[in-house]
XYZ file of C-alpha atoms in Angstrom:
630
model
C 102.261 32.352 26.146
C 103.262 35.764 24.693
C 99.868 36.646 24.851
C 99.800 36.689 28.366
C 102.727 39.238 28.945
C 101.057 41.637 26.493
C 97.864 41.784 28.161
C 99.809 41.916 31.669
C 102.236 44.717 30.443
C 98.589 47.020 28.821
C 96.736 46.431 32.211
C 100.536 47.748 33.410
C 100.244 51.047 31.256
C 96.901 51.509 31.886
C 96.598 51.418 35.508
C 99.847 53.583 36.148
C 98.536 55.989 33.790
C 95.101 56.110 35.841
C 96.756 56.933 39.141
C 95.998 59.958 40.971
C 98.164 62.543 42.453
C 97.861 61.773 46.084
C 98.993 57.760 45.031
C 95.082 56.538 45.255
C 93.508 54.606 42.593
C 89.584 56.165 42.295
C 87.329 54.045 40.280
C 83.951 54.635 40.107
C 81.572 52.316 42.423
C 78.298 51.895 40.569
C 74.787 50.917 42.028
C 71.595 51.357 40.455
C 70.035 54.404 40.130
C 68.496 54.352 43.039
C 71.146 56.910 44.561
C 70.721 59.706 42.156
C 67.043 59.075 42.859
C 67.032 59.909 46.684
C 69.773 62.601 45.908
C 67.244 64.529 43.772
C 64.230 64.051 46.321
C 66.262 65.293 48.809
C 68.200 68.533 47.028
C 64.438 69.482 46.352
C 63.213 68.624 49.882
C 65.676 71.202 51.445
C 64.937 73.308 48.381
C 68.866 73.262 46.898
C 68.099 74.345 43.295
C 71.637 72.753 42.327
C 70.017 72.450 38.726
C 73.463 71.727 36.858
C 73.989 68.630 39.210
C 69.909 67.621 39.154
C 69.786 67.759 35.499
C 73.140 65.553 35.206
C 71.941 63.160 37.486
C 68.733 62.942 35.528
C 70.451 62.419 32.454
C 72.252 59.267 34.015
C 68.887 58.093 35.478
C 66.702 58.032 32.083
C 70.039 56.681 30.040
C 69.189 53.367 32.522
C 65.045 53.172 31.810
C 64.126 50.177 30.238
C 61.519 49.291 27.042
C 58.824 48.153 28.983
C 59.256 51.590 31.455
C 60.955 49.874 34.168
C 64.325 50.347 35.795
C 66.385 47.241 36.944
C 68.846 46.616 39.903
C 71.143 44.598 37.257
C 71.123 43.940 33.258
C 69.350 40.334 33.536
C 66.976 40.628 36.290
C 63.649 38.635 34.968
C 60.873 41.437 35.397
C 62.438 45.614 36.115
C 62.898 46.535 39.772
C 59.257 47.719 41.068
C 60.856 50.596 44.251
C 63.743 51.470 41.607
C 61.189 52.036 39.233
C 59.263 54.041 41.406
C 62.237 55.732 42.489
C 63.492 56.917 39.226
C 59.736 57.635 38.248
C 59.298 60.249 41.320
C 62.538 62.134 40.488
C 62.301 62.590 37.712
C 58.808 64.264 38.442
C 60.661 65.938 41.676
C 63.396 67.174 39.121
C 60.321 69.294 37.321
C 62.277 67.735 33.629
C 59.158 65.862 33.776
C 55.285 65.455 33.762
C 53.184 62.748 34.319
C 51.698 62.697 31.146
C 55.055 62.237 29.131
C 55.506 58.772 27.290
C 58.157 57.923 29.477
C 56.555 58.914 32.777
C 53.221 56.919 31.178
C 55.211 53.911 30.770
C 56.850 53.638 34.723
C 53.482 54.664 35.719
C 51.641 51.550 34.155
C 54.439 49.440 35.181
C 54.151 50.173 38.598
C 50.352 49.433 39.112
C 50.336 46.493 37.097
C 53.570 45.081 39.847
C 51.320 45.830 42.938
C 52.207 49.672 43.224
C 53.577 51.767 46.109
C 52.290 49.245 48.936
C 54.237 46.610 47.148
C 57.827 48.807 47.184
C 60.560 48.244 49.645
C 61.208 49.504 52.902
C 63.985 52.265 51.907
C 61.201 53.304 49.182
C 58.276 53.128 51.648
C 59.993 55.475 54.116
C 61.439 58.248 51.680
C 57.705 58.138 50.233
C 56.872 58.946 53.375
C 59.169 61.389 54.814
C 57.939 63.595 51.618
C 54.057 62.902 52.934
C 53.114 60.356 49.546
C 53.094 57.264 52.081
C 51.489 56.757 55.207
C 53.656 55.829 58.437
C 52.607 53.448 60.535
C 50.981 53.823 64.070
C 54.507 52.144 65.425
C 57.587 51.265 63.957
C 58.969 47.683 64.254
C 61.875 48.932 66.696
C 61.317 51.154 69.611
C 63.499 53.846 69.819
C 64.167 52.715 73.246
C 66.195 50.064 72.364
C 68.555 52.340 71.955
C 68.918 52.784 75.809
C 69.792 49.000 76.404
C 73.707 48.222 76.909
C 75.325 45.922 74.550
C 75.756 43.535 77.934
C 72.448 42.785 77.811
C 71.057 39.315 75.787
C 69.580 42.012 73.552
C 70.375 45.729 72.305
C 71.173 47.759 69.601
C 74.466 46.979 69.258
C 73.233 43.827 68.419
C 72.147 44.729 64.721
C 75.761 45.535 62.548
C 77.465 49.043 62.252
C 75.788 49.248 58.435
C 72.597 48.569 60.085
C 72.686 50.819 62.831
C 73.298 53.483 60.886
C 70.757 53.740 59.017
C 68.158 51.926 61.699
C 68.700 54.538 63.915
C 67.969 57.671 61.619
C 65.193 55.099 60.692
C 63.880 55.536 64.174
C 63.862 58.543 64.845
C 61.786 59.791 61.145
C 59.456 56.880 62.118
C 59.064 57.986 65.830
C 58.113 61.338 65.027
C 55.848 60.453 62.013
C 58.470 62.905 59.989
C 56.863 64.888 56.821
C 58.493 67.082 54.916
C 56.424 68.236 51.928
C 56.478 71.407 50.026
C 54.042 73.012 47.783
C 56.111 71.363 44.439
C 56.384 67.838 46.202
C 54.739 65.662 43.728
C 51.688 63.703 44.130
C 51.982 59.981 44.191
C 48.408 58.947 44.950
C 48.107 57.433 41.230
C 50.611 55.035 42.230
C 48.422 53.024 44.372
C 46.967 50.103 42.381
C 44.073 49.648 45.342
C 43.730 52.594 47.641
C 44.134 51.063 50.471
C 42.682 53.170 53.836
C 45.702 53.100 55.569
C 49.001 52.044 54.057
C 52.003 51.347 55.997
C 55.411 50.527 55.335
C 55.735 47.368 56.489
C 54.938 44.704 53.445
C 52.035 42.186 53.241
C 51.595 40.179 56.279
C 54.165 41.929 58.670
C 51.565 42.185 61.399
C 51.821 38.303 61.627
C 55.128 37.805 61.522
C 55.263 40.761 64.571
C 53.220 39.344 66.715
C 55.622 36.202 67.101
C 59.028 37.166 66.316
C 58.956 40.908 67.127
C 57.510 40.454 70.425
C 60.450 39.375 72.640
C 62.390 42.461 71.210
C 59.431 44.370 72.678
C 59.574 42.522 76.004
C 62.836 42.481 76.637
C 63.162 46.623 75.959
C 60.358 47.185 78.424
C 61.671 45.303 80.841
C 64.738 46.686 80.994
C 64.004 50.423 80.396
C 61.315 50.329 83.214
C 64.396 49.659 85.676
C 66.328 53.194 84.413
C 65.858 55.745 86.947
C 64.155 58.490 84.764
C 60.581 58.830 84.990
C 58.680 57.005 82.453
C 57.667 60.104 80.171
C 61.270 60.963 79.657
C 62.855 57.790 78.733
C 61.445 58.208 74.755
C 62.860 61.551 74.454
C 66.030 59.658 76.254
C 66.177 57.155 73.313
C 65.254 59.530 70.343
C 68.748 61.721 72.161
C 70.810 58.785 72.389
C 70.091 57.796 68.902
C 71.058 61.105 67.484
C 74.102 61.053 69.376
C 75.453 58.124 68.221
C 74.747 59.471 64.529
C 76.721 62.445 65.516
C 79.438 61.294 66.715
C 79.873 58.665 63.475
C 79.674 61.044 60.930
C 83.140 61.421 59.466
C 85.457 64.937 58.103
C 83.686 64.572 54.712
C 80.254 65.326 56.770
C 78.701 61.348 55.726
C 77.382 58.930 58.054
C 79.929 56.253 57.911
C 80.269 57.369 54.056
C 77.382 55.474 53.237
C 75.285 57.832 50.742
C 72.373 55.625 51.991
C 72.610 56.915 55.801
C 73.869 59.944 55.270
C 70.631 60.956 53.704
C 68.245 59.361 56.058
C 70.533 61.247 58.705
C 69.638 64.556 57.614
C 65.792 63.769 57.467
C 66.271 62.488 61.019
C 68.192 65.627 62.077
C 65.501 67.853 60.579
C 62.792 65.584 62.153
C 64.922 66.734 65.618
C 64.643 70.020 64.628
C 67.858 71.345 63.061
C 67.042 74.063 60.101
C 68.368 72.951 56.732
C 70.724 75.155 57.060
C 72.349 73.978 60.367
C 76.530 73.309 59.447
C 75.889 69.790 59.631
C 73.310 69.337 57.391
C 74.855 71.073 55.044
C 78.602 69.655 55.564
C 76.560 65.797 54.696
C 75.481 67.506 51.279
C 78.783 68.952 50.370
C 79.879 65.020 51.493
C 77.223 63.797 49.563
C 77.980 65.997 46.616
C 81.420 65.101 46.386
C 80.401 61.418 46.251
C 79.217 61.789 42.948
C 81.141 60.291 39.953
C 80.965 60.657 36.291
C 79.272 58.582 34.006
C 78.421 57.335 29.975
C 75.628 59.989 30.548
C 75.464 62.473 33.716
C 76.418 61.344 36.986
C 76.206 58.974 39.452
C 75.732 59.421 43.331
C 78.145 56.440 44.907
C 76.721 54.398 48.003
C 80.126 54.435 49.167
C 83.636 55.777 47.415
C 85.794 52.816 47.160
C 89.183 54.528 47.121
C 91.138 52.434 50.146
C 89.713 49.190 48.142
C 90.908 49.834 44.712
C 94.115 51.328 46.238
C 95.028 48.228 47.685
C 94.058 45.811 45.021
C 95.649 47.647 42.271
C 98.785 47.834 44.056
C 98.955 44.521 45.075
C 97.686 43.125 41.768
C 101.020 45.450 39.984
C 102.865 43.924 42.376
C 102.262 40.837 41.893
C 102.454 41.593 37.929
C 106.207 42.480 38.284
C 106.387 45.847 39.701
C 108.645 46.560 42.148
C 107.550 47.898 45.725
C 109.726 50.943 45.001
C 108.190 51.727 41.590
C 106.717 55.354 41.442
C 103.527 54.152 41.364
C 103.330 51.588 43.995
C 105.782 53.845 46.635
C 103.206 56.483 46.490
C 99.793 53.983 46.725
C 101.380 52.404 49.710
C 102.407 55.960 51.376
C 98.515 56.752 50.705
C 97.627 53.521 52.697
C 99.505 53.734 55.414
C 97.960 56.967 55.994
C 94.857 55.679 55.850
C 94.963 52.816 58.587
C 92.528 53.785 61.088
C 93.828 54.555 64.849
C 90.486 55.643 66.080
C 88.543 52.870 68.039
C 84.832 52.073 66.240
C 81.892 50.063 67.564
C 84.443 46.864 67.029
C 85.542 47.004 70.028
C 82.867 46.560 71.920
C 83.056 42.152 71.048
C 86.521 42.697 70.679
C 87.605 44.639 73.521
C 91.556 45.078 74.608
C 93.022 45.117 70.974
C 94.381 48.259 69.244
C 92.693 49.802 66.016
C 95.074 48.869 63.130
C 92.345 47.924 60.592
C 91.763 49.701 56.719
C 88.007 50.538 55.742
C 86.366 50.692 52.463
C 86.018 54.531 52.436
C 88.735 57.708 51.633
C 86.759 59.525 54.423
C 86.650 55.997 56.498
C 88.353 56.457 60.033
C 85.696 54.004 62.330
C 84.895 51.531 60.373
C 87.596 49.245 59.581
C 86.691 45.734 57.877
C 88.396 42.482 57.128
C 88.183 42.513 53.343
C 90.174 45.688 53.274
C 92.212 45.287 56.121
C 94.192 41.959 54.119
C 93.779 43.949 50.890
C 95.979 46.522 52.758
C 98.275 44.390 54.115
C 98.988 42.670 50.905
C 99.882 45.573 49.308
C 102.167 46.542 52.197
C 104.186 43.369 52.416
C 106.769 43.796 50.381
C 107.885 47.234 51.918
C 107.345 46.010 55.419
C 110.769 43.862 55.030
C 112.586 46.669 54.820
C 110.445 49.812 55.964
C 110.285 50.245 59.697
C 107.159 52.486 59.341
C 105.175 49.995 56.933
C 106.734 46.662 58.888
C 104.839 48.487 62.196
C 101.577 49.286 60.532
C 102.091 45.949 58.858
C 101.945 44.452 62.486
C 99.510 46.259 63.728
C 96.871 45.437 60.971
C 98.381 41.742 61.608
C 96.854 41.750 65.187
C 93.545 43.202 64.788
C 92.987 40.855 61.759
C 93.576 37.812 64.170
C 91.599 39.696 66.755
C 88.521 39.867 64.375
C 88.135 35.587 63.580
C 84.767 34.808 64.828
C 83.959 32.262 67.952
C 83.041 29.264 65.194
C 86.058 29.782 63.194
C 85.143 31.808 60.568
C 85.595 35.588 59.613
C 82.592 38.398 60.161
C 83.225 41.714 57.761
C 82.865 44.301 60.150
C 82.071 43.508 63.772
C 82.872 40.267 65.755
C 80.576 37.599 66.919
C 77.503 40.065 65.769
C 74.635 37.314 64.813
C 72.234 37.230 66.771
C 69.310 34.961 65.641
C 66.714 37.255 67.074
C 67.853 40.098 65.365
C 68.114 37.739 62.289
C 63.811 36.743 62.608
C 62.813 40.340 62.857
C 60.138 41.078 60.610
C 62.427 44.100 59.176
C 63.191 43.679 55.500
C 66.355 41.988 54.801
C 67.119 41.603 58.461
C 68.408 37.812 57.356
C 70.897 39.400 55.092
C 71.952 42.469 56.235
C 71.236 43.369 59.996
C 73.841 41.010 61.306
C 77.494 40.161 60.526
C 77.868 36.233 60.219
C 81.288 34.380 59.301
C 81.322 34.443 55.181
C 83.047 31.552 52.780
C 84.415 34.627 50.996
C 85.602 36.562 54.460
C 87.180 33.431 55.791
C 88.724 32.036 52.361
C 90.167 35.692 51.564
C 92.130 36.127 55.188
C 93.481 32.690 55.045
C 94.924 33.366 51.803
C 96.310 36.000 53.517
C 97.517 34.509 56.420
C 99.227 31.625 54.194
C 100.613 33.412 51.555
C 101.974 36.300 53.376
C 102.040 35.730 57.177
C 103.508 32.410 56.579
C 100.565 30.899 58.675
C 99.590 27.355 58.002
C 96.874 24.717 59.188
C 99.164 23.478 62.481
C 97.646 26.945 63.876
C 94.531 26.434 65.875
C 93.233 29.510 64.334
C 93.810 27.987 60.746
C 92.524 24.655 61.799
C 88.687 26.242 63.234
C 88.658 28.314 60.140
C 89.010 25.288 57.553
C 86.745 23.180 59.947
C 84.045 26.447 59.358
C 84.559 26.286 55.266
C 84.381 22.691 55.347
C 81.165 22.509 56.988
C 79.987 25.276 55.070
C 80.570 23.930 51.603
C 77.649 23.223 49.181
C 76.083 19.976 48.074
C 77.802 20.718 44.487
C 80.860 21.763 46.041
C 81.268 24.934 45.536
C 81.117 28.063 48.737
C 78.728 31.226 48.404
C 80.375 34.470 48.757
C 78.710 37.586 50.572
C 80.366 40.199 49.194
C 80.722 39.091 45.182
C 78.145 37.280 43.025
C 78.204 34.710 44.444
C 78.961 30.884 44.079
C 81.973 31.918 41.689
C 83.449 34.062 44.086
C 83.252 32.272 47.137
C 84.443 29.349 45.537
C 87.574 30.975 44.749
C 88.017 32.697 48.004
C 87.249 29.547 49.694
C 90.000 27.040 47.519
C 92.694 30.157 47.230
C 92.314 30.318 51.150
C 93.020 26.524 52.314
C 95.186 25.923 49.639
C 97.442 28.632 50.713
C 97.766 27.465 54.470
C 98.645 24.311 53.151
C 95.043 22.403 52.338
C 96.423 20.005 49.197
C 95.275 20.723 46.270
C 94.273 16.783 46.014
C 91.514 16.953 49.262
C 88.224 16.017 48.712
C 86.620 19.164 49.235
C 89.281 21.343 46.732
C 88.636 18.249 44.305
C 85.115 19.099 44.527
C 85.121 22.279 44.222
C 87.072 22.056 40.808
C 85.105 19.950 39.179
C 81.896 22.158 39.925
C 83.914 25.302 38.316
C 85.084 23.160 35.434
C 81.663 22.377 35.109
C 80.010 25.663 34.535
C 83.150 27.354 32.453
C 81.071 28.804 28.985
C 82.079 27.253 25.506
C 84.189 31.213 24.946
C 86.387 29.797 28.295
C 85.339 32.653 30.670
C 82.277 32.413 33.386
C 79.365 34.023 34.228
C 76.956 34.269 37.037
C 73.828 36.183 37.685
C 73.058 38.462 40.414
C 70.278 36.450 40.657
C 72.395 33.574 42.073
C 72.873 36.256 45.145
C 68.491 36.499 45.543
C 67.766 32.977 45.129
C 70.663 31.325 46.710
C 71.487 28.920 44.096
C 74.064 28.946 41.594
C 72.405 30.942 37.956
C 74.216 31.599 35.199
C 74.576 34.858 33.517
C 74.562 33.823 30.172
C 77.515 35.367 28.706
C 81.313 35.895 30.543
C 82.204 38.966 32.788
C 86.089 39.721 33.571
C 86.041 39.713 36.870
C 84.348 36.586 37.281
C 86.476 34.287 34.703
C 89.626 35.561 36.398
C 88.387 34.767 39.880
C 87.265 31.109 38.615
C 90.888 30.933 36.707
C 92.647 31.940 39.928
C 91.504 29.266 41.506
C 91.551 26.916 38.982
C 95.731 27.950 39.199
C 96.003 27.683 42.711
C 94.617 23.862 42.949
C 96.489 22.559 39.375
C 99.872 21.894 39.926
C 100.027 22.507 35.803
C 98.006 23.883 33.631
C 94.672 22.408 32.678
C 92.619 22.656 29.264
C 90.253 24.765 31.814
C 92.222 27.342 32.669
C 94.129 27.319 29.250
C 90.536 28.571 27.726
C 89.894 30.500 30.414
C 93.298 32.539 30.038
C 92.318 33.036 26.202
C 89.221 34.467 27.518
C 91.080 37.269 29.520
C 93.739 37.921 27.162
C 91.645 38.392 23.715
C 88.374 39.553 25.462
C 85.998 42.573 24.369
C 87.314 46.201 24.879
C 86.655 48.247 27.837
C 82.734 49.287 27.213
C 80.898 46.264 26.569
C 78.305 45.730 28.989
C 79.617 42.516 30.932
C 82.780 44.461 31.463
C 80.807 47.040 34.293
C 78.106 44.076 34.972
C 77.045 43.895 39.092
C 79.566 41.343 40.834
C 80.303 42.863 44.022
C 77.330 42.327 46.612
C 75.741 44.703 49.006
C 71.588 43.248 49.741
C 70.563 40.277 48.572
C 67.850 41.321 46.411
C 68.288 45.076 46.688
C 71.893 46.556 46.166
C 74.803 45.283 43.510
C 78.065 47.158 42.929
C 79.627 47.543 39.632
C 83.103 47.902 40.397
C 84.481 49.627 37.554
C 87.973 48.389 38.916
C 87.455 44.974 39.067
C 87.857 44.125 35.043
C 91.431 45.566 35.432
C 92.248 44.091 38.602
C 90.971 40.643 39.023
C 92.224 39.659 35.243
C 95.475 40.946 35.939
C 95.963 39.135 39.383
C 94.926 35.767 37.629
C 97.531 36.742 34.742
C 100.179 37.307 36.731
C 99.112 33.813 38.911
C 99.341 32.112 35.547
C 103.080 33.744 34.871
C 104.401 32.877 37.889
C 103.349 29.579 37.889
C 103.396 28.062 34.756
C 105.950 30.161 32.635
């Protein structure tokens, strides 16, 4: 199919073209606007009058506003997004482009109130509402700061939520603990926001109290009774825990000044180290809005603040995915992606280690800036992209090992693989009555975590399911599998995606392509292909944990469902015939399911629109097809 090796050899040209000088591939990583929202509340908050970036990212923020005055966390979601709406609504207000009584402005404003207003919004909403005095904080936060003084030993700790949570729970904490306000004479004032004046609002949502009193108290117990036993005298052990928790911010913030790199944390960081009393001008402070700052990324219309720059990530999938198109590991192009990865394999030792003690670092993160906070995902993207070179590079072959180890290191007591942090999932953490503390506090095995590294280990460590370690891994995917048969992913939306990590994975460490559960799992993806031969799933598949489709076909997602469609038909099928046509005569670059949401972040909250993945994922499934079939 001719058609194939054009649309391999333009992805080619394109994505050598696109490279950067320093061998990194830097695609923007886009979120809703919820970003630039908390960027302008806070530039104002510390009174930085950066007006050329402020008015840019207003620009980007009213090019998203919908009809009905809403703003959405994805293109489909049923009703807008009630916080991002009142996000959007109060920066552009703190931005002074804007007055309440402008149509636009009118519009959020009745949308709001009629969705429950301000007491309805979520907890990241609630709390930068009230670190600028529009919200009231509550009389005691749902974690005591002393937790933080309890040793990951213990049946309960910190260390117990995962490294994403901690780091923004703890600044969390410590703005909570010391009922933090920061409001100027300019702040504006949301009190018309509240549908019912309530007399004292709190950020914790409807019937929290309830759900406290049950789950929350043995967290609450078991802190008391352990902090009562450390020798300081019981006035001092608060100030103890509000110390400890700055100091582990402190010493996690990384050379770009961010928290982890997460825009998210790094923000709530600086409120927290004001709320400790550092002046806005301490170095630090100001270092995390130069890192902030430089997170931002161009867009259609302004700018957009990144939650995270995803430089390491689209580094390593681009040059695999050339690599696997054809190009050679000494092409230009790939020599100097793969010199830019090695230098980017972390050596430091991160919270990891503290379930996975006695192994060296050798993992990748997520992050240009990352150097403590390695993950699986990345980590096999890494090594993928490094295998050829290791055969004959001494230097890559030792990194190559290196990653090898800690990746093995990483596989989770039941089988499966975690993203960040070993054996983190703890059930009581997990029934907090925190917002998305089911989703996003721990660090669980994943279909799509598990199916990805055993691809990995299969197709490039020659690992197959004689290991034990293969063996407890497909025993964990197995019994993980849906009714339908298909897996849901974590980290993409959602059934799609962990289907296809899921097959790709066992049938790559030898799984045949003729078991049962692979069987199963086809027929479900032949069964929701669209009449145009692509797929399409809705975010909303990730909120209501059932498979939804989108409606219409999205790159990313048709080549993931084609890829595995490849790796489980020994030749091709009428399904992944039409689903090839799909990727090789779809839309240009710029129609909207070409930058839709498919990369997960909080069920419900957060969706990434990897502007990457309708290069990479399509030309990875090409190249699948080329090898394979022609």
């Amino acid at each position: 199919m001719s058609d194939v090796q054009t649309e391999i050899r333009r992805i080619q040209t394109s994505m050598v073209e696109w490279q950067k000088a320093d061998g990194s591939w830097r695609f923007c990583l886009e979120t809703s606007p919820m970003t630039d929202s908390h960027m302008i509340i806070l530039l104002r908050t510390l009174s930085i009058d950066d007006e050329g970036l402020i008015e840019k990212l207003v620009s980007h923020i009213v090019s998203k506003q919908q009809d009905d005055g809403s703003w959405k966390l994805y293109p489909d979601e049923p009703q807008g997004n009630l916080s991002a709406t009142i996000d959007s609504y109060y920066a552009l207000l703190f931005s002074g482009r804007y007055t309440k009584n402008e149509p636009r402005m009118a519009l959020a404003r009745s949308f709001i109130r009629e969705r429950g207003g301000l007491t309805q919004a979520n907890l990241l909403t609630k709390i930068t509402t009230a670190l600028t005095g529009q919200y009231q904080w509550p009389a005691h936060f749902i974690v005591p700061v002393e937790l933080a003084l309890l040793p990951p030993s213990l049946p309960v700790s910190f260390y117990d939520f995962v490294g994403y949570a901690r780091v923004h729970l703890a600044p969390m904490m410590i703005c909570a603990d010391r009922k933090y306000v920061k409001k100027l004479p300019y702040t504006p004032d949301l009190s018309d926001l509240y549908a019912v004046h309530p007399i004292a609002p709190g950020i914790y949502p409807h019937g929290i109290l309830e759900r406290f009193a049950k789950d929350g108290q043995a967290l609450l117990s078991s802190t008391h009774d352990y902090v009562q036993r450390l020798p300081f005298l019981p006035g001092k052990l608060h100030e103890v825990g509000l110390r400890r928790l700055e100091q582990f911010m402190l010493s996690r913030i990384e050379p770009d000044g961010t928290l982890y790199n997460y825009s998210t944390s790094t923000t709530l960081m600086i409120y927290a180290l004001l709320a400790r009393g550092y002046s806005s001008r301490d170095p630090v402070i100001q270092k995390a809005v130069a890192g902030l700052k430089a997170s931002v990324c161009s867009q259609a219309a302004g700018v957009h603040l990144q939650l995270a720059t995803s430089a390491v990530w689209d580094t390593a999938l681009s040059s695999h995915s050339l690599q696997r198109s054809g190009l050679s590991f000494s092409h230009p192009a790939i020599s100097q992606a793969n010199r830019y990865l090695l230098s980017k394999q972390q050596t430091t030792y991160g919270d990891w280690k503290i379930r996975n003690p006695g192994v060296k670092p050798g993992g990748w993160g997520f992050s240009d800036h990352n150097t403590m906070n390695p993950d699986i995902d990345d980590t096999t993207a890494a090594l993928r992209a490094l295998h050829n070179q290791a055969k004959t590079d001494q230097l890559a072959a030792a990194a190559w090992n290196r990653g090898l180890v800690w990746l093995l290191s990483m596989q989770n007591d039941d089988g499966g693989w975690p993203a960040f942090e070993k054996n983190t999932d703890s059930a009581l953490v997990r029934n907090l009555p925190i917002e998305g503390a089911d989703t996003v506090s721990t660090d669980p095995s994943t279909a799509d975590l598990t199916g990805r590294t055993l691809e990995f280990l299969g197709r490039y460590a020659g690992m197959s399911v004689s290991d034990p370690r293969i063996a407890r891994a497909i025993s964990w995917l197995l019994a993980n599998q849906q009714a339908d048969g298909s897996w849901y992913g974590r980290w993409g939306i959602a059934y799609v995606y962990g289907t296809w990590a899921a097959l790709t994975g066992m049938i790559a460490v030898g799984l045949p392509p003729d078991y049962p559960a692979i069987q199963k799992a086809v027929l479900w993806l032949q069964r929701i292909q669209n009449p145009d031969g692509g797929w399409g799933e809705s975010c909303l598949s990730d909120e209501k944990k059932t498979y939804i489709p989108l409606g219409a076909s999205t790159p990313s997602q048709t080549a993931w469902a084609v890829d595995a469609l490849i790796a489980a038909s020994p030749k091709p099928t009428p399904a992944v015939e039409h689903g090839i046509r799909f990727l090789t005569r779809r839309k240009p670059a710029g129609d909207w399911t070409s930058f839709y949401p498919t990369g997960g972040g909080r069920p419900g909250g957060t969706y990434f629109a990897y502007h990457s993945y309708q290069w990479i994922w399509p030309l990875l499934a090409l190249s699948h097809y080329q090898d394979k079939y022609m």
